[in-house]
Amino acid sequence: SAVISQKPSRDICQRGTSLTIQCQVDSQVTMMFWYRQQPGQSLTLIATANQGSEATYESGFVIDKFPISRPNLTFSTLTVSNMSPEDSSIYLCSVILGANVLTFGAGSRLTVL
Amino acid sequence: QKEVEQNSGPLSVPEGAIASLNCTYSDRVSQSFFWYRQYSGKSPELIMSIYSNGDKEDGRFTAQLNKASQYVSLLIRDSQPSDSATYLCAVEGGYSTLTFGKGTMLLVSP
C-alpha cells in the first residue's frame, strides 16, 4: 500500500512565526487533503489541494493563514502563518487510496508557545 | 452545516463483551459512511465503510446503517484490550471530503 510521509513529526514554535509542513506520497494522487485535530477534538478539514490549481478552503480557513502548495501529484505543503497558541494542533495530510479509502499520514504535532 | 454526533464516552466494556458505538448525522443526502479507529498519539485508520442500509460484517466488526433514521453504528464482538481506542464516525460530504464526529473513547478492561 502507498506510504504517506509527513514532516516535521512535531515542532515547538514561537508565537508570530510560521511553519511549513510537508507531505509526500509514494504514488500519484489527484487530491490531497489537509485536516486539523485540535486537542480533544475531532478532525476538521482545512482545505483540499489539487495539482495545478488553487486549494479549496473550508469555511473558517483562509489562504493567508494556511497557504498550501501542490507542485506535483505526489507532494504538498501546508504553512501555518503568524502562529498563535490557538494553532497548537495536529495537522494531518491525507489522500484517497484504493477503493475510496481516505488514508492519513502520521501527522505533525505543533505546539505554539 | 453538516454535523456528525457521537457520544464522547468513555465506553467501558469487559474483555469478551460486545461494544456498541453509535453515530447520527444531519445531512440526509450522505451516501458513504466510515468508521475510523485512532489510538492515542496516532493518526486515524479506517476499519469499516458502509454505503447501503443494513449490516456489513468484517471479522469481529459489524457496521449498521439506517439512512431513514440517519444513524450509523459499529459493533465490536469479543472485545479485546487492544481495541481500546477512540472510534471516529465519518460521513462523506461531497468532493471526496469527510466530516468527522468527535469520536467515542472505548476502554476494554482485561
mmCIF file of C-alpha atoms in Angstrom:
data_model
loop_
_atom_site.group_PDB
_atom_site.id
_atom_site.type_symbol
_atom_site.label_atom_id
_atom_site.label_comp_id
_atom_site.label_asym_id
_atom_site.label_seq_id
_atom_site.Cartn_x
_atom_site.Cartn_y
_atom_site.Cartn_z
ATOM 1 C CA SER A 1 0.000 0.000 0.000
ATOM 2 C CA ALA A 2 1.059 3.585 -0.572
ATOM 3 C CA VAL A 3 3.034 5.431 2.065
ATOM 4 C CA ILE A 4 2.299 8.974 3.192
ATOM 5 C CA SER A 5 5.211 10.755 4.824
ATOM 6 C CA GLN A 6 4.842 13.956 6.782
ATOM 7 C CA LYS A 7 7.462 16.155 8.298
ATOM 8 C CA PRO A 8 8.142 17.524 10.750
ATOM 9 C CA SER A 9 6.501 14.968 13.030
ATOM 10 C CA ARG A 10 6.436 17.558 15.787
ATOM 11 C CA ASP A 11 7.682 21.046 16.470
ATOM 12 C CA ILE A 12 7.551 23.729 19.108
ATOM 13 C CA CYS A 13 7.249 27.218 17.706
ATOM 14 C CA GLN A 14 7.136 30.765 18.962
ATOM 15 C CA ARG A 15 4.106 32.976 18.620
ATOM 16 C CA GLY A 16 4.137 35.042 15.425
ATOM 17 C CA THR A 17 6.324 32.684 13.413
ATOM 18 C CA SER A 18 5.324 30.411 10.528
ATOM 19 C CA LEU A 19 5.866 26.702 9.973
ATOM 20 C CA THR A 20 5.650 24.691 6.775
ATOM 21 C CA ILE A 21 4.557 21.060 6.924
ATOM 22 C CA GLN A 22 5.463 18.755 4.063
ATOM 23 C CA CYS A 23 3.530 15.750 2.808
ATOM 24 C CA GLN A 24 4.968 13.225 0.369
ATOM 25 C CA VAL A 25 3.036 10.308 -1.136
ATOM 26 C CA ASP A 26 4.775 7.467 -2.912
ATOM 27 C CA SER A 27 2.119 7.301 -5.626
ATOM 28 C CA GLN A 28 0.429 9.947 -7.748
ATOM 29 C CA VAL A 29 -2.867 11.212 -6.377
ATOM 30 C CA THR A 30 -5.299 13.781 -7.709
ATOM 31 C CA MET A 31 -6.372 15.333 -4.432
ATOM 32 C CA MET A 32 -4.580 15.807 -1.149
ATOM 33 C CA PHE A 33 -6.447 16.884 1.961
ATOM 34 C CA TRP A 34 -5.205 18.780 4.989
ATOM 35 C CA TYR A 35 -7.004 18.201 8.288
ATOM 36 C CA ARG A 36 -6.508 19.684 11.732
ATOM 37 C CA GLN A 37 -7.143 17.892 15.012
ATOM 38 C CA GLN A 38 -7.133 20.219 17.994
ATOM 39 C CA PRO A 39 -6.596 18.749 21.472
ATOM 40 C CA GLY A 40 -9.538 16.600 22.485
ATOM 41 C CA GLN A 41 -11.373 17.357 19.252
ATOM 42 C CA SER A 42 -12.115 15.534 16.059
ATOM 43 C CA LEU A 43 -10.697 16.168 12.637
ATOM 44 C CA THR A 44 -11.619 19.302 10.746
ATOM 45 C CA LEU A 45 -10.889 19.694 7.053
ATOM 46 C CA ILE A 46 -8.770 22.766 6.321
ATOM 47 C CA ALA A 47 -8.510 22.540 2.557
ATOM 48 C CA THR A 48 -8.291 20.306 -0.483
ATOM 49 C CA ALA A 49 -5.178 20.656 -2.625
ATOM 50 C CA ASN A 50 -5.305 19.843 -6.336
ATOM 51 C CA GLN A 51 -2.240 19.926 -8.559
ATOM 52 C CA GLY A 52 -2.229 22.871 -10.915
ATOM 53 C CA SER A 53 -4.942 24.886 -9.223
ATOM 54 C CA GLU A 54 -5.515 26.854 -6.056
ATOM 55 C CA ALA A 55 -6.506 24.931 -2.969
ATOM 56 C CA THR A 56 -10.147 24.888 -1.934
ATOM 57 C CA TYR A 57 -10.565 26.091 1.635
ATOM 58 C CA GLU A 58 -13.334 25.134 4.039
ATOM 59 C CA SER A 59 -15.395 27.667 5.936
ATOM 60 C CA GLY A 60 -13.320 29.286 8.658
ATOM 61 C CA PHE A 61 -9.966 28.725 6.949
ATOM 62 C CA VAL A 62 -8.272 31.262 4.672
ATOM 63 C CA ILE A 63 -5.325 31.172 2.329
ATOM 64 C CA ASP A 64 -3.449 33.946 4.105
ATOM 65 C CA LYS A 65 -3.364 31.919 7.308
ATOM 66 C CA PHE A 66 -2.895 28.463 5.750
ATOM 67 C CA PRO A 67 -1.205 28.806 2.357
ATOM 68 C CA ILE A 68 -0.923 25.497 0.515
ATOM 69 C CA SER A 69 1.306 24.436 -2.332
ATOM 70 C CA ARG A 70 0.782 21.461 -4.643
ATOM 71 C CA PRO A 71 3.616 21.472 -7.162
ATOM 72 C CA ASN A 72 3.074 17.899 -8.410
ATOM 73 C CA LEU A 73 0.931 14.806 -7.945
ATOM 74 C CA THR A 74 2.944 13.383 -5.039
ATOM 75 C CA PHE A 75 3.739 16.373 -2.842
ATOM 76 C CA SER A 76 2.036 19.184 -0.936
ATOM 77 C CA THR A 77 2.888 21.668 1.779
ATOM 78 C CA LEU A 78 0.749 23.433 4.343
ATOM 79 C CA THR A 79 2.064 26.568 6.026
ATOM 80 C CA VAL A 80 0.646 27.774 9.320
ATOM 81 C CA SER A 81 1.326 31.516 9.297
ATOM 82 C CA ASN A 82 1.675 34.032 12.111
ATOM 83 C CA MET A 83 1.049 31.323 14.669
ATOM 84 C CA SER A 84 -0.744 31.779 17.970
ATOM 85 C CA PRO A 85 -1.252 29.270 20.788
ATOM 86 C CA GLU A 86 -4.700 28.502 19.308
ATOM 87 C CA ASP A 87 -2.917 26.944 16.331
ATOM 88 C CA SER A 88 -1.457 24.236 18.573
ATOM 89 C CA SER A 89 -2.826 21.113 16.981
ATOM 90 C CA ILE A 90 -2.060 18.002 14.999
ATOM 91 C CA TYR A 91 -2.045 18.662 11.276
ATOM 92 C CA LEU A 92 -2.766 15.658 9.094
ATOM 93 C CA CYS A 93 -2.209 15.151 5.414
ATOM 94 C CA SER A 94 -4.483 12.612 3.754
ATOM 95 C CA VAL A 95 -5.157 11.106 0.351
ATOM 96 C CA ILE A 96 -7.652 8.698 -1.151
ATOM 97 C CA LEU A 97 -6.124 5.308 -1.845
ATOM 98 C CA GLY A 98 -7.594 2.126 -3.186
ATOM 99 C CA ALA A 99 -11.369 1.836 -3.103
ATOM 100 C CA ASN A 100 -12.379 5.238 -1.746
ATOM 101 C CA VAL A 101 -10.267 4.916 1.389
ATOM 102 C CA LEU A 102 -9.179 8.196 2.957
ATOM 103 C CA THR A 103 -5.756 7.431 4.386
ATOM 104 C CA PHE A 104 -3.824 9.661 6.747
ATOM 105 C CA GLY A 105 -0.187 10.450 7.237
ATOM 106 C CA ALA A 106 1.269 10.157 10.725
ATOM 107 C CA GLY A 107 0.560 13.806 11.440
ATOM 108 C CA SER A 108 2.560 16.827 12.539
ATOM 109 C CA ARG A 109 2.090 17.842 16.166
ATOM 110 C CA LEU A 110 2.534 21.569 16.521
ATOM 111 C CA THR A 111 2.870 23.405 19.821
ATOM 112 C CA VAL A 112 2.879 27.199 19.806
ATOM 113 C CA LEU A 113 4.234 28.983 22.849
ATOM 114 C CA GLN B 1 -23.766 22.894 8.422
ATOM 115 C CA LYS B 2 -23.222 19.151 8.257
ATOM 116 C CA GLU B 3 -22.924 17.548 11.666
ATOM 117 C CA VAL B 4 -21.875 14.144 12.907
ATOM 118 C CA GLU B 5 -22.699 13.360 16.516
ATOM 119 C CA GLN B 6 -21.172 10.718 18.755
ATOM 120 C CA ASN B 7 -21.152 10.117 22.484
ATOM 121 C CA SER B 8 -17.705 11.044 23.732
ATOM 122 C CA GLY B 9 -17.624 8.219 26.264
ATOM 123 C CA PRO B 10 -15.627 6.635 27.607
ATOM 124 C CA LEU B 11 -17.490 3.444 26.896
ATOM 125 C CA SER B 12 -16.135 0.773 29.208
ATOM 126 C CA VAL B 13 -16.666 -2.909 28.467
ATOM 127 C CA PRO B 14 -15.041 -6.055 29.847
ATOM 128 C CA GLU B 15 -12.899 -8.235 27.641
ATOM 129 C CA GLY B 16 -15.015 -10.574 25.540
ATOM 130 C CA ALA B 17 -18.109 -8.371 25.600
ATOM 131 C CA ILE B 18 -19.797 -6.618 22.683
ATOM 132 C CA ALA B 19 -19.034 -2.914 22.338
ATOM 133 C CA SER B 20 -21.689 -0.813 20.602
ATOM 134 C CA LEU B 21 -20.734 2.576 19.195
ATOM 135 C CA ASN B 22 -23.331 4.934 17.767
ATOM 136 C CA CYS B 23 -23.348 7.898 15.413
ATOM 137 C CA THR B 24 -26.002 10.193 13.971
ATOM 138 C CA TYR B 25 -25.602 12.594 11.079
ATOM 139 C CA SER B 26 -27.504 15.590 9.818
ATOM 140 C CA ASP B 27 -27.068 15.514 6.028
ATOM 141 C CA ARG B 28 -29.856 13.389 4.543
ATOM 142 C CA VAL B 29 -28.156 13.090 1.153
ATOM 143 C CA SER B 30 -24.983 11.470 2.523
ATOM 144 C CA GLN B 31 -24.278 8.140 0.873
ATOM 145 C CA SER B 32 -20.950 6.964 2.294
ATOM 146 C CA PHE B 33 -20.120 6.265 5.909
ATOM 147 C CA PHE B 34 -16.915 5.253 7.611
ATOM 148 C CA TRP B 35 -15.579 4.157 10.971
ATOM 149 C CA TYR B 36 -12.006 5.037 11.879
ATOM 150 C CA ARG B 37 -10.002 3.872 14.874
ATOM 151 C CA GLN B 38 -7.468 6.221 16.441
ATOM 152 C CA TYR B 39 -5.012 5.058 19.058
ATOM 153 C CA SER B 40 -3.630 7.702 21.379
ATOM 154 C CA GLY B 41 -0.896 9.672 19.645
ATOM 155 C CA LYS B 42 -1.549 8.026 16.281
ATOM 156 C CA SER B 43 -3.411 9.034 13.146
ATOM 157 C CA PRO B 44 -6.820 7.546 12.319
ATOM 158 C CA GLU B 45 -7.046 4.294 10.387
ATOM 159 C CA LEU B 46 -10.072 3.036 8.502
ATOM 160 C CA ILE B 47 -11.718 -0.078 9.895
ATOM 161 C CA MET B 48 -15.106 -0.165 8.146
ATOM 162 C CA SER B 49 -17.024 1.530 5.373
ATOM 163 C CA ILE B 50 -20.728 1.131 4.632
ATOM 164 C CA TYR B 51 -22.856 2.511 1.821
ATOM 165 C CA SER B 52 -26.171 0.608 1.931
ATOM 166 C CA ASN B 53 -28.832 0.198 4.573
ATOM 167 C CA GLY B 54 -28.385 -2.869 6.737
ATOM 168 C CA ASP B 55 -25.432 -4.663 8.226
ATOM 169 C CA LYS B 56 -21.913 -5.188 6.951
ATOM 170 C CA GLU B 57 -19.652 -7.631 8.751
ATOM 171 C CA ASP B 58 -15.867 -7.857 8.702
ATOM 172 C CA GLY B 59 -14.382 -10.221 11.257
ATOM 173 C CA ARG B 60 -15.308 -9.046 14.740
ATOM 174 C CA PHE B 61 -16.667 -5.757 13.401
ATOM 175 C CA THR B 62 -20.205 -5.089 12.153
ATOM 176 C CA ALA B 63 -21.304 -1.742 10.783
ATOM 177 C CA GLN B 64 -25.005 -0.946 10.678
ATOM 178 C CA LEU B 65 -26.611 1.798 8.618
ATOM 179 C CA ASN B 66 -30.139 3.192 8.732
ATOM 180 C CA LYS B 67 -30.442 6.113 6.325
ATOM 181 C CA ALA B 68 -34.069 6.816 7.241
ATOM 182 C CA SER B 69 -33.029 7.388 10.857
ATOM 183 C CA GLN B 70 -29.675 8.938 9.837
ATOM 184 C CA TYR B 71 -27.941 6.512 12.123
ATOM 185 C CA VAL B 72 -24.742 4.502 11.848
ATOM 186 C CA SER B 73 -23.372 2.091 14.414
ATOM 187 C CA LEU B 74 -20.357 -0.124 14.921
ATOM 188 C CA LEU B 75 -20.451 -3.335 16.900
ATOM 189 C CA ILE B 76 -17.254 -4.952 18.103
ATOM 190 C CA ARG B 77 -17.701 -8.557 19.187
ATOM 191 C CA ASP B 78 -15.375 -10.333 21.602
ATOM 192 C CA SER B 79 -13.778 -7.014 22.552
ATOM 193 C CA GLN B 80 -10.080 -7.134 23.323
ATOM 194 C CA PRO B 81 -7.908 -4.721 25.331
ATOM 195 C CA SER B 82 -6.169 -3.905 22.035
ATOM 196 C CA ASP B 83 -9.497 -2.473 20.817
ATOM 197 C CA SER B 84 -9.157 0.335 23.376
ATOM 198 C CA ALA B 85 -9.018 3.465 21.247
ATOM 199 C CA THR B 86 -11.140 6.360 20.065
ATOM 200 C CA TYR B 87 -13.574 5.458 17.289
ATOM 201 C CA LEU B 88 -14.434 8.182 14.822
ATOM 202 C CA CYS B 89 -17.554 8.143 12.693
ATOM 203 C CA ALA B 90 -17.158 9.929 9.356
ATOM 204 C CA VAL B 91 -19.690 10.879 6.699
ATOM 205 C CA GLU B 92 -18.851 11.822 3.130
ATOM 206 C CA GLY B 93 -19.731 15.433 2.462
ATOM 207 C CA GLY B 94 -19.133 15.691 -1.261
ATOM 208 C CA TYR B 95 -15.982 16.104 -3.399
ATOM 209 C CA SER B 96 -14.467 13.164 -1.516
ATOM 210 C CA THR B 97 -14.301 15.134 1.745
ATOM 211 C CA LEU B 98 -15.309 13.647 5.089
ATOM 212 C CA THR B 99 -16.994 15.190 8.109
ATOM 213 C CA PHE B 100 -15.904 13.533 11.327
ATOM 214 C CA GLY B 101 -17.625 13.164 14.662
ATOM 215 C CA LYS B 102 -15.711 13.915 17.833
ATOM 216 C CA GLY B 103 -15.212 10.235 18.493
ATOM 217 C CA THR B 104 -16.114 7.767 21.221
ATOM 218 C CA MET B 105 -13.384 6.517 23.512
ATOM 219 C CA LEU B 106 -13.626 2.775 24.097
ATOM 220 C CA LEU B 107 -11.929 1.134 27.070
ATOM 221 C CA VAL B 108 -11.780 -2.656 27.181
ATOM 222 C CA SER B 109 -10.722 -3.997 30.530
ATOM 223 C CA PRO B 110 -8.970 -7.380 30.861
#
